[in-house]
Short mmCIF file of C-alpha atoms and ligand atoms in Angstrom, two decimals:
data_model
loop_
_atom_site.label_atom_id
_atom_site.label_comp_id
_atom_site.label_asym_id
_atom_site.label_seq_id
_atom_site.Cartn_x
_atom_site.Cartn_y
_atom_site.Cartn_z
CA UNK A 16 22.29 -55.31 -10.86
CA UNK A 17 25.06 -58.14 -10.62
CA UNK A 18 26.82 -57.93 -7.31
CA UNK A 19 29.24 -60.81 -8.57
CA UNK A 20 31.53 -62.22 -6.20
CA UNK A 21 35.22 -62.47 -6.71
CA UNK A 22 37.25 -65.15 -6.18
CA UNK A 23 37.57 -66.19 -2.82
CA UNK A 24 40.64 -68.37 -3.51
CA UNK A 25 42.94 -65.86 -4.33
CA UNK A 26 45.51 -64.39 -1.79
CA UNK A 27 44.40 -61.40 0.38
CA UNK A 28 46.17 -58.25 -0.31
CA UNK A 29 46.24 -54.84 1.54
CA UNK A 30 46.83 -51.47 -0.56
CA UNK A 31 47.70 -48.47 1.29
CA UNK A 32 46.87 -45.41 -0.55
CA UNK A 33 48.72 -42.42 1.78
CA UNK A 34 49.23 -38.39 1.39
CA UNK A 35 46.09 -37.84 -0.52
CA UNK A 36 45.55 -34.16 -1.12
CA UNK A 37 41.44 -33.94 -1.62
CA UNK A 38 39.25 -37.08 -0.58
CA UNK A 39 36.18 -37.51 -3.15
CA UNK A 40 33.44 -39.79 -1.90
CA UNK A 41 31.12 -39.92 -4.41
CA UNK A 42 28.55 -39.26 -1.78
CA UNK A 43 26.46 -35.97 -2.55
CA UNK A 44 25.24 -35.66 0.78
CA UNK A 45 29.08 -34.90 2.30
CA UNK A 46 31.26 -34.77 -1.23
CA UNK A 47 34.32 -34.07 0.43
CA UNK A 48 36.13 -36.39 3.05
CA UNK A 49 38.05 -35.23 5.82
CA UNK A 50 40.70 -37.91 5.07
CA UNK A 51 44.46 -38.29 3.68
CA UNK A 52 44.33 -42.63 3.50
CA UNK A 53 42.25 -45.20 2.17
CA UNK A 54 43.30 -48.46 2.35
CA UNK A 55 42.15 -51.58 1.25
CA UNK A 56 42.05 -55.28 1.72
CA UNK A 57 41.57 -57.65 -1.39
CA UNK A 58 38.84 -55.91 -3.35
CA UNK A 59 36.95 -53.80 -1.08
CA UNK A 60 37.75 -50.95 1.05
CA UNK A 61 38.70 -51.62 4.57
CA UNK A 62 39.51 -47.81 6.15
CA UNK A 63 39.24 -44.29 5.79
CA UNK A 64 40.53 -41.53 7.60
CA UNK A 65 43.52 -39.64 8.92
CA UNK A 66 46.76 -42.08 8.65
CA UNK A 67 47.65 -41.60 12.10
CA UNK A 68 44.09 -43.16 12.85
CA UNK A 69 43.70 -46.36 10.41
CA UNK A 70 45.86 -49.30 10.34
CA UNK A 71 48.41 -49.52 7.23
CA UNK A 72 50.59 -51.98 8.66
CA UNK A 73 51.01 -55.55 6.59
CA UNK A 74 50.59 -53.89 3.57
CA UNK A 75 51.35 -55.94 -0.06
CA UNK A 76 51.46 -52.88 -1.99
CA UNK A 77 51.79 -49.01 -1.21
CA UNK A 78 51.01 -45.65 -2.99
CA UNK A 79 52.20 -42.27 -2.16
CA UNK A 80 49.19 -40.48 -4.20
CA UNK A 81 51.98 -36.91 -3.89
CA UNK A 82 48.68 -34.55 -2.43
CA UNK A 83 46.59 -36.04 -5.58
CA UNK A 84 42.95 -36.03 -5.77
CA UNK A 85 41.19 -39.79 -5.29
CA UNK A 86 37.75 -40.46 -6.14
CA UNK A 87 36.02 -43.72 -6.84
CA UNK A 88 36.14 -45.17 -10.19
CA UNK A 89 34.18 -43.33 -12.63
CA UNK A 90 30.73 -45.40 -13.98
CA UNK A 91 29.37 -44.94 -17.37
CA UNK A 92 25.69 -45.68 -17.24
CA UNK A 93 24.90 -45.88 -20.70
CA UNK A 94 27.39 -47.80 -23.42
CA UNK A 95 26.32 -50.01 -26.20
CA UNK A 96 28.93 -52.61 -26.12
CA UNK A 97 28.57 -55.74 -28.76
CA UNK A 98 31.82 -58.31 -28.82
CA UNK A 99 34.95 -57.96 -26.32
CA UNK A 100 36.86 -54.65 -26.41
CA UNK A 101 35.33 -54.26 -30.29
CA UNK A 102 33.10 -52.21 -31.70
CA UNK A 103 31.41 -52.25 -35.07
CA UNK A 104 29.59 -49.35 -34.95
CA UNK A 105 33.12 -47.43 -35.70
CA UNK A 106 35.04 -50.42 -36.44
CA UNK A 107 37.30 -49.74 -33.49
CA UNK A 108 39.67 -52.07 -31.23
CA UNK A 109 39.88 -51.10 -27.62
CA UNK A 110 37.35 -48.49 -27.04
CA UNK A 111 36.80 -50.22 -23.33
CA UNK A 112 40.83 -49.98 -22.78
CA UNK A 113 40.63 -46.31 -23.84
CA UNK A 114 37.79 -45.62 -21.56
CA UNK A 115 39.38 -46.81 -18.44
CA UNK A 116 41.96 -44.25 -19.30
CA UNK A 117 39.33 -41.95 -19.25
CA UNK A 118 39.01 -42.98 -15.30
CA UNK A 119 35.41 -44.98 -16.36
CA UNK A 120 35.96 -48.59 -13.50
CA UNK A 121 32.16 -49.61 -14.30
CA UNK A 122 29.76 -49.59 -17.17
CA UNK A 123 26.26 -50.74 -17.77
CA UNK A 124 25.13 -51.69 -21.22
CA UNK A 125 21.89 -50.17 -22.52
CA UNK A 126 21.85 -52.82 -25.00
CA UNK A 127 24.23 -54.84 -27.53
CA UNK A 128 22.29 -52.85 -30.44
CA UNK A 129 25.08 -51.92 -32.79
CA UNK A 130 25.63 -56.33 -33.09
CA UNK A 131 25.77 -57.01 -36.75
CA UNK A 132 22.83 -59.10 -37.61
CA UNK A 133 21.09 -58.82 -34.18
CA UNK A 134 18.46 -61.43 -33.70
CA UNK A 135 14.86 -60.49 -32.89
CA UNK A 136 12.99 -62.97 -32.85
CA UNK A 137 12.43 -63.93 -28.76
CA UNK A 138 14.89 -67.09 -28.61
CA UNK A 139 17.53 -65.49 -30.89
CA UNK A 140 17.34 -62.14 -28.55
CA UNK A 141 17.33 -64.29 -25.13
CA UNK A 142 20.19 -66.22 -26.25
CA UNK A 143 22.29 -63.08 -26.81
CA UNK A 144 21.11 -61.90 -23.86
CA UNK A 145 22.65 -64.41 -21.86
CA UNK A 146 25.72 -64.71 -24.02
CA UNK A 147 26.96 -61.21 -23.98
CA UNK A 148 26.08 -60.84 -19.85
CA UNK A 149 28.50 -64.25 -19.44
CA UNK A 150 30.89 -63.09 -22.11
CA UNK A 151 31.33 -59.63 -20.50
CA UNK A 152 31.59 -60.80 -16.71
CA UNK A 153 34.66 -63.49 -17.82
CA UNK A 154 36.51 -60.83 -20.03
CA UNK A 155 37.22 -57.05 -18.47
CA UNK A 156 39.91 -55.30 -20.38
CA UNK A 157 42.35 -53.23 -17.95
CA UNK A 158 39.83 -54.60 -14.84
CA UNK A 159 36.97 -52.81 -16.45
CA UNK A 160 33.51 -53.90 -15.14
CA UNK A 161 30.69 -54.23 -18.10
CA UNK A 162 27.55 -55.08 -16.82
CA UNK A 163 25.99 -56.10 -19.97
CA UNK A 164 23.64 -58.61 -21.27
CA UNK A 165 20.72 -56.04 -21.90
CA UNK A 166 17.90 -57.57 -24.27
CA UNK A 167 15.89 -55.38 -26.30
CA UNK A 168 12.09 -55.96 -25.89
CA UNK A 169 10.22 -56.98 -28.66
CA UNK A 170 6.69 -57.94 -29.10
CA UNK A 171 5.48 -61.21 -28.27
CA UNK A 172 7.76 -61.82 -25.16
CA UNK A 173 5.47 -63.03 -22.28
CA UNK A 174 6.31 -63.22 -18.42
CA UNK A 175 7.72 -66.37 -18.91
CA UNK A 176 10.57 -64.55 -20.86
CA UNK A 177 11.66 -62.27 -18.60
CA UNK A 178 11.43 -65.23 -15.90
CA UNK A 179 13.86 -67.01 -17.67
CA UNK A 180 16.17 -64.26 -18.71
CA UNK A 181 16.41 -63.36 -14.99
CA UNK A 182 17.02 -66.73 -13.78
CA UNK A 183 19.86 -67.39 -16.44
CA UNK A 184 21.86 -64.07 -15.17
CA UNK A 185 19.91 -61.01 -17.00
CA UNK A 186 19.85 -57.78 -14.78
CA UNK A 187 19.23 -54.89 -17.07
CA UNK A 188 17.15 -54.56 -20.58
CA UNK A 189 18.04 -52.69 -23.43
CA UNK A 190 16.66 -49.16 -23.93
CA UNK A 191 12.98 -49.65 -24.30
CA UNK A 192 12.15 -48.25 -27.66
CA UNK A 193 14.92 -49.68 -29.69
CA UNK A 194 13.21 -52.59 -30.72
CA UNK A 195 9.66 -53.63 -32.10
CA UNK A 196 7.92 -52.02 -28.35
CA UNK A 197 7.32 -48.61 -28.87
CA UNK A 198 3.89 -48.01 -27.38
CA UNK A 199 3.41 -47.48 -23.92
CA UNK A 200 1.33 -49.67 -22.60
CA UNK A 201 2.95 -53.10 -23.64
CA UNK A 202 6.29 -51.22 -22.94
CA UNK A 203 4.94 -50.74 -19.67
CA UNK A 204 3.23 -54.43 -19.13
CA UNK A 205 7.20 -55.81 -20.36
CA UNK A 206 9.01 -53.19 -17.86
CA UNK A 207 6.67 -54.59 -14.49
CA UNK A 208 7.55 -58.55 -15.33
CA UNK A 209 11.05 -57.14 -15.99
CA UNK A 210 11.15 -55.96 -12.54
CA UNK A 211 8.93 -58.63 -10.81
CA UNK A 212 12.09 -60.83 -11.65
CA UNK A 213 15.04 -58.21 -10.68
CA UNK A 214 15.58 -56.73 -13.98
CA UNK A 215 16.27 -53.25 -14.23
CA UNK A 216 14.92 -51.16 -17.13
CA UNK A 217 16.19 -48.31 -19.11
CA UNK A 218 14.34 -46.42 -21.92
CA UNK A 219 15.02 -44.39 -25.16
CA UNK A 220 14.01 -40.48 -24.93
CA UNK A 221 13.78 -38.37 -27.71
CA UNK A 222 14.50 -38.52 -31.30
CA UNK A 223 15.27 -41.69 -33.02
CA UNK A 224 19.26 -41.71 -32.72
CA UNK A 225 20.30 -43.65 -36.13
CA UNK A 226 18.21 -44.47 -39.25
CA UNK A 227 15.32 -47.53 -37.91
CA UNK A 228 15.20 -45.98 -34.47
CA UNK A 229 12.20 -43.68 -33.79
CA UNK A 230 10.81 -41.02 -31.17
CA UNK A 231 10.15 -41.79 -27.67
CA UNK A 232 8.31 -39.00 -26.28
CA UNK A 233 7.05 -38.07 -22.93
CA UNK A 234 3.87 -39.67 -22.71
CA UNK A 235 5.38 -42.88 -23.69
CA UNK A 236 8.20 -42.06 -21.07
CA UNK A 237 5.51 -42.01 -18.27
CA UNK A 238 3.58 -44.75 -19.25
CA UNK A 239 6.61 -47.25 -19.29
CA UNK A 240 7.89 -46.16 -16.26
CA UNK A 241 11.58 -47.68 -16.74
CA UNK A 242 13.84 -47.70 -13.80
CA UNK A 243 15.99 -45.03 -15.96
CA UNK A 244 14.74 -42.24 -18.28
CA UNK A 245 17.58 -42.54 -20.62
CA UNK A 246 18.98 -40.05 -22.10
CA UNK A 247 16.92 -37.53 -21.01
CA UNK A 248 18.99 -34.66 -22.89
CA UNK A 249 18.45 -37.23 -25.96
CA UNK A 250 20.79 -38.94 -27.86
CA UNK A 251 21.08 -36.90 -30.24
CA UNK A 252 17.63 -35.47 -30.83
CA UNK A 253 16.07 -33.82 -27.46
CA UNK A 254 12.79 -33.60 -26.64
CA UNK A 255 11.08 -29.98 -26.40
CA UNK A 256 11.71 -28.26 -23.45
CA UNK A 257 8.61 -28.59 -21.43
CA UNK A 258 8.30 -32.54 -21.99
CA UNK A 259 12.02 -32.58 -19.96
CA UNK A 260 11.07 -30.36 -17.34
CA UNK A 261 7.41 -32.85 -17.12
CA UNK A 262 9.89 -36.00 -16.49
CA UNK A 263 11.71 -34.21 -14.25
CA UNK A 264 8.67 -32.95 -12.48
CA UNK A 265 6.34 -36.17 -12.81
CA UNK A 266 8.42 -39.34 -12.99
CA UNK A 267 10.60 -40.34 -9.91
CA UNK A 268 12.76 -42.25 -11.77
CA UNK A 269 16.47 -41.65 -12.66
CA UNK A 270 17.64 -38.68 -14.67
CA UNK A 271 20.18 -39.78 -17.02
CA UNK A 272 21.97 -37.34 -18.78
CA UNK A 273 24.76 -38.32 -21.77
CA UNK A 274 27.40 -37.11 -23.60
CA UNK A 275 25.98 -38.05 -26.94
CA UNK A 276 23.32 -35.50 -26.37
CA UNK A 277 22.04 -32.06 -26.31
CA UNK A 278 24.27 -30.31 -24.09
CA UNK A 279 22.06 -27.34 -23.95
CA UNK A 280 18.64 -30.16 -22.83
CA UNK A 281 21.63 -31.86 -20.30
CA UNK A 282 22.19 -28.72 -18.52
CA UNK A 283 18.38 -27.77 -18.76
CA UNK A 284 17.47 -31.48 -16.99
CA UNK A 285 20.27 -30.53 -14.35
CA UNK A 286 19.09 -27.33 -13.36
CA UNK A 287 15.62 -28.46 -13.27
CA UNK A 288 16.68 -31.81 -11.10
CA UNK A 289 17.79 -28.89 -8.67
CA UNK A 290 15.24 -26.87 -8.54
CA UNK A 291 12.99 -29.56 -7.46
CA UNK A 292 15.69 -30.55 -5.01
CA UNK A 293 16.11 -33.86 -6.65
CA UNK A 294 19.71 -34.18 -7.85
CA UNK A 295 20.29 -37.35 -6.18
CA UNK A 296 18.57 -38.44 -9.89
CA UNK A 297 20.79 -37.18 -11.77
CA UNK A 298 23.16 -39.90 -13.38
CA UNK A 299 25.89 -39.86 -15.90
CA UNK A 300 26.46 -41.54 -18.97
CA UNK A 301 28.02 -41.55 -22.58
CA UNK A 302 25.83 -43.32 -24.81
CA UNK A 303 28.66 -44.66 -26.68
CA UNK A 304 29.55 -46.15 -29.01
CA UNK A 305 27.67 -44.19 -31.45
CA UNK A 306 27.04 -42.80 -34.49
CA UNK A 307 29.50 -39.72 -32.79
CA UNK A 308 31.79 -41.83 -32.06
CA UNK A 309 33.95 -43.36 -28.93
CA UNK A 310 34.58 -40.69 -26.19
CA UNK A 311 37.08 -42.29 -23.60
CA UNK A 312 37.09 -39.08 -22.00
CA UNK A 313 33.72 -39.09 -22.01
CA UNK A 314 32.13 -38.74 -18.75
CA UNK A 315 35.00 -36.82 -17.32
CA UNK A 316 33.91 -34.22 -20.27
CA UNK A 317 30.50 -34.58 -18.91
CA UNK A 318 31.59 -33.29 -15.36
CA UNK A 319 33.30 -30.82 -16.70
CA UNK A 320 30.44 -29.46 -18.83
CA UNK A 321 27.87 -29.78 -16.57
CA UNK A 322 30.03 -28.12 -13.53
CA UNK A 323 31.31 -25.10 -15.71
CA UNK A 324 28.31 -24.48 -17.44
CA UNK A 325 25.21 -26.34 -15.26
CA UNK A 326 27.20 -24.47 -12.35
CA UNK A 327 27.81 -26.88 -9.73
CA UNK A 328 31.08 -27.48 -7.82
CA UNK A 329 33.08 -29.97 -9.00
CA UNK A 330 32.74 -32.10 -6.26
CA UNK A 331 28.91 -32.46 -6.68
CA UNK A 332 29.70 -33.39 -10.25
CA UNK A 333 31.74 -36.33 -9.88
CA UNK A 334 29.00 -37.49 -7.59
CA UNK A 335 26.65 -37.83 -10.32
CA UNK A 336 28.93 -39.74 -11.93
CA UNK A 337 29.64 -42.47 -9.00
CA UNK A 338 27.40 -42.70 -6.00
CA UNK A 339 24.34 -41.00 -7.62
CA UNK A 340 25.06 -43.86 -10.39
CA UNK A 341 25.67 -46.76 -8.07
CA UNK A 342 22.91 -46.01 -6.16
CA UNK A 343 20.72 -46.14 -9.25
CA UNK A 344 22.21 -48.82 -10.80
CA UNK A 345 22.25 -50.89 -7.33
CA UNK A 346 25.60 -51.53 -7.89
CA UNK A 347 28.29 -51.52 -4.28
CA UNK A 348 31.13 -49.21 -5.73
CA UNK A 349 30.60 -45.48 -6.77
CA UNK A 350 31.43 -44.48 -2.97
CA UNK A 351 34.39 -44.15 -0.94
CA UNK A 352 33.37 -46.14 2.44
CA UNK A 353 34.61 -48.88 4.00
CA UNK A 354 32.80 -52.05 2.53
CA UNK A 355 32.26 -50.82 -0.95
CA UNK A 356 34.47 -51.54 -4.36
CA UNK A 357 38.07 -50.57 -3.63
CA UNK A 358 38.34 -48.83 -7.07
CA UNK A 359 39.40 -45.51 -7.18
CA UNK A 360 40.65 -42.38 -10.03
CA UNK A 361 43.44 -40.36 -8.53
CA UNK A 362 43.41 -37.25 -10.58
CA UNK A 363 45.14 -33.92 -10.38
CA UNK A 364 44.62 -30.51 -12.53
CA UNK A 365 46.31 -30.61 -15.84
CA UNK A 366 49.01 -28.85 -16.73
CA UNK A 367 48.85 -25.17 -17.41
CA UNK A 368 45.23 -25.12 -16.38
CA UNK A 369 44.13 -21.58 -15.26
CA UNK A 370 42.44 -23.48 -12.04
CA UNK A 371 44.29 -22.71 -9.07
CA UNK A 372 43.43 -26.04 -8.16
CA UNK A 373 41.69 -29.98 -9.29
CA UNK A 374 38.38 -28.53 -8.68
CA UNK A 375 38.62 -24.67 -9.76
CA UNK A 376 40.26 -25.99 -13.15
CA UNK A 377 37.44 -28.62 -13.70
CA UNK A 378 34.68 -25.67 -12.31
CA UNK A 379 36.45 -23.39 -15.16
CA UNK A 380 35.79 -25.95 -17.73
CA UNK A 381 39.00 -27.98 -17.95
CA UNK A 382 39.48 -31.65 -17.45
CA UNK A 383 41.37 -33.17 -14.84
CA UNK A 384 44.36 -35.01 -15.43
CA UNK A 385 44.27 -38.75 -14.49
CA UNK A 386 47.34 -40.57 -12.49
CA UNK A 387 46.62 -43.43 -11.79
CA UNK A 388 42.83 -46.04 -12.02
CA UNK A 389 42.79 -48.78 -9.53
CA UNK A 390 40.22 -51.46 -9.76
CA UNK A 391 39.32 -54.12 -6.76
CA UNK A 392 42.59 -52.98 -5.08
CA UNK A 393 45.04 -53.29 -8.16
CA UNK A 394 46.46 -50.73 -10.53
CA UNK A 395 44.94 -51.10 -13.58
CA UNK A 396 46.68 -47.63 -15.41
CA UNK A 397 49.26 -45.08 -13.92
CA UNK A 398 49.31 -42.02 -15.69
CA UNK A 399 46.64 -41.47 -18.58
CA UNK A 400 47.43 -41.76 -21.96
CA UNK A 401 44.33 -39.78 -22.94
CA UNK A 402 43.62 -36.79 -20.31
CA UNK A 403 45.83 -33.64 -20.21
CA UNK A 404 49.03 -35.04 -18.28
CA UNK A 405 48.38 -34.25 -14.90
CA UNK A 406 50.40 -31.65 -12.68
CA UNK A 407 51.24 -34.52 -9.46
CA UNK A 408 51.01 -38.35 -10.32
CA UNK A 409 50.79 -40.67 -7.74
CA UNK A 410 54.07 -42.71 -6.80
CA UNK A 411 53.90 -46.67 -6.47
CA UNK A 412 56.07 -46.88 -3.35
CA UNK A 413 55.98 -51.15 -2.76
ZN1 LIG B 12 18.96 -44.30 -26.91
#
């Protein structure tokens, strides 16, 4: 995955994030910091900890997050971007824009599938490979990160291909099984030179998801061997019960579970992930946009489902939906920790939620309300035009 560099030219600036009620780190293995500051310098996080410990002097800009909740910026593993903030697949301006307010900092494409007239022959698919990974870096809407640029393998592509596509920019492929590849064994020969060269893989699982898609069951799961079992809950169309609990149980590979999916497979992949100890797999995405739509909210929907109903705390939840995903994804924000992305959700329970607090109200099924999305140290929203308005917003102080 990109780790792309930001400008080095531009002036250094220190954000001081103070009074923070409930530290979120993202980090499943200690969810919860003991910490009231973060504060960082230019782009990445400098401090954490107790304000009467780190250094907040010299500061450009200063929040007062008013006993709010901050987390790191939500990442959507799984979106299907084509052109810009645009997409055709509901004819809809802005989806990215709404998504942000939906506290998503980060997404990774699983392919530009819905592009009108998409190209398959092997030059026509590399070149819009390339295009949509440069178009995407140089235009982020509200600060968003898209990491796309995600070809979809067909037959006939050699090593040479995936040599190339690497060395012109390419990180990720499409979903494996959206294109002419559907058998396991060249999917699987494809997949190996994708990651010889640094390209990370994702496949299809389950039913075919539009008319011209088709089944990817778990035999041809195995035998690939992507990076990322997409979609493990399917998107739609699930796969019987006992082929989820086999992935779960014989691939090491990342559980992703989406919002376009069955919610009843999602929370059976969960639980299963935890009973063989192995939630650190688990991963979050929205598989959007689809034929169901644009869902800014998402993948905070997804932590609420899978919290109420898959019955972990809240806090675990959101983990799945930043560190577990950065570490996945090899990408260096999804964590609160000095060095990584400053780019943070502060969120609070909604109004008139029967949770006595952020976390009981999102473990009771609610969503959070979002204040305020920062992205490499800058305010990208205050308060959320699309969550439930939250009870405490955040208060730009300088
Ligand atoms: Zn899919």
């Amino acid at each position: 995955m990109a780790h792309d560099e930001p400008s080095k030219s531009a002036p250094q600036t220190k954000l001081v994030i103070r009074n923070i009620g409930l530290l979120l780190s993202g980090d499943l293995t200690n969810p919860i910091l003991d910490a009231d500051t973060v504060v960082a310098v230019g782009d990445r996080i400098a401090a954490v900890g107790k304000e009467k410990d780190v250094d907040t002097s010299g500061a450009t800009s200063s929040i007062d997050a008013k006993g709010t909740a901050l987390a790191p910026g939500l990442i959507d593993s799984h979106v299907h971007p084509v052109c810009g903030d645009w997409t055709p697949r509901q004819n809809q301006l802005g989806w990215i824009d709404s998504y942000l307010h939906g506290g998503v900092t980060t997404m990774v494409s699983a392919g530009e599938v819905h592009t009108p007239g998409r190209p398959k022959d092997i030059v026509g698919l590399k070149a819009m490979a390339i295009f949509a990974q440069r178009a995407f870096h140089a235009f982020r809407p509200g600060g968003v990160k898209i990491y796309a640029g995600a070809p979809v393998l067909e037959h006939g592509m050699v090593e040479d291909d995936f040599k190339e596509l690497a060395a012109a920019g390419v990180k990720i492929l499409g979903e494996v099984g959206l294109g002419s590849v559907k058998d396991g064994k060249t999917a699987h020969q494809m997949v190996s030179w994708a990651r010889k060269y640094g390209i990370q893989s994702t496949i299809h699982t389950g039913g075919p998801s539009i008319p011209g898609s088709s089944l990817i069951d778990k035999d041809m799961v195995l035998e690939t061997d992507a990076d990322v079992i997409g979609h493990v809950n399917g998107g739609h169309t699930a796969l019987p019960d006992d082929q989820i609990t086999a992935l779960c149980e014989r691939s090491t590979r990342a559980l992703e579970i989406v919002h376009n999916g069955n919610e009843r497979a999602g929370l059976l992949a969960l639980r299963t992930a935890m009973e063989f100890k192995q939630l650190d797999r688990v991963i979050l995405g929205t598989d959007s946009p689809a034929g169901s739509g644009v869902q800014p909210l998402g993948i905070v929907r997804m932590i609420s489902l899978l919290s109420s109903l898959g019955g972990i705390p809240a806090e675990v939840a959101i983990c799945l939906a930043t560190g577990n995903t950065a570490k996945m994804r090899k990408l260096d924000c999804g964590l609160i920790a000095p060095g990584r992305e400053a780019s943070f959700v502060l969120m609070d329970k909604a109004q008139h939620t029967a949770g006595k607090n952020l976390l009981d109200s999102i473990q009771k099924g609610d969503l959070p309300g979002i204040g305020m999305v920062i992205i490499d140290g800058a305010i990208s929203v205050q308060r959320s035009r699309n969550t439930p308005p939250a009870t405490a917003v955040p208060e730009v102080v300088t």
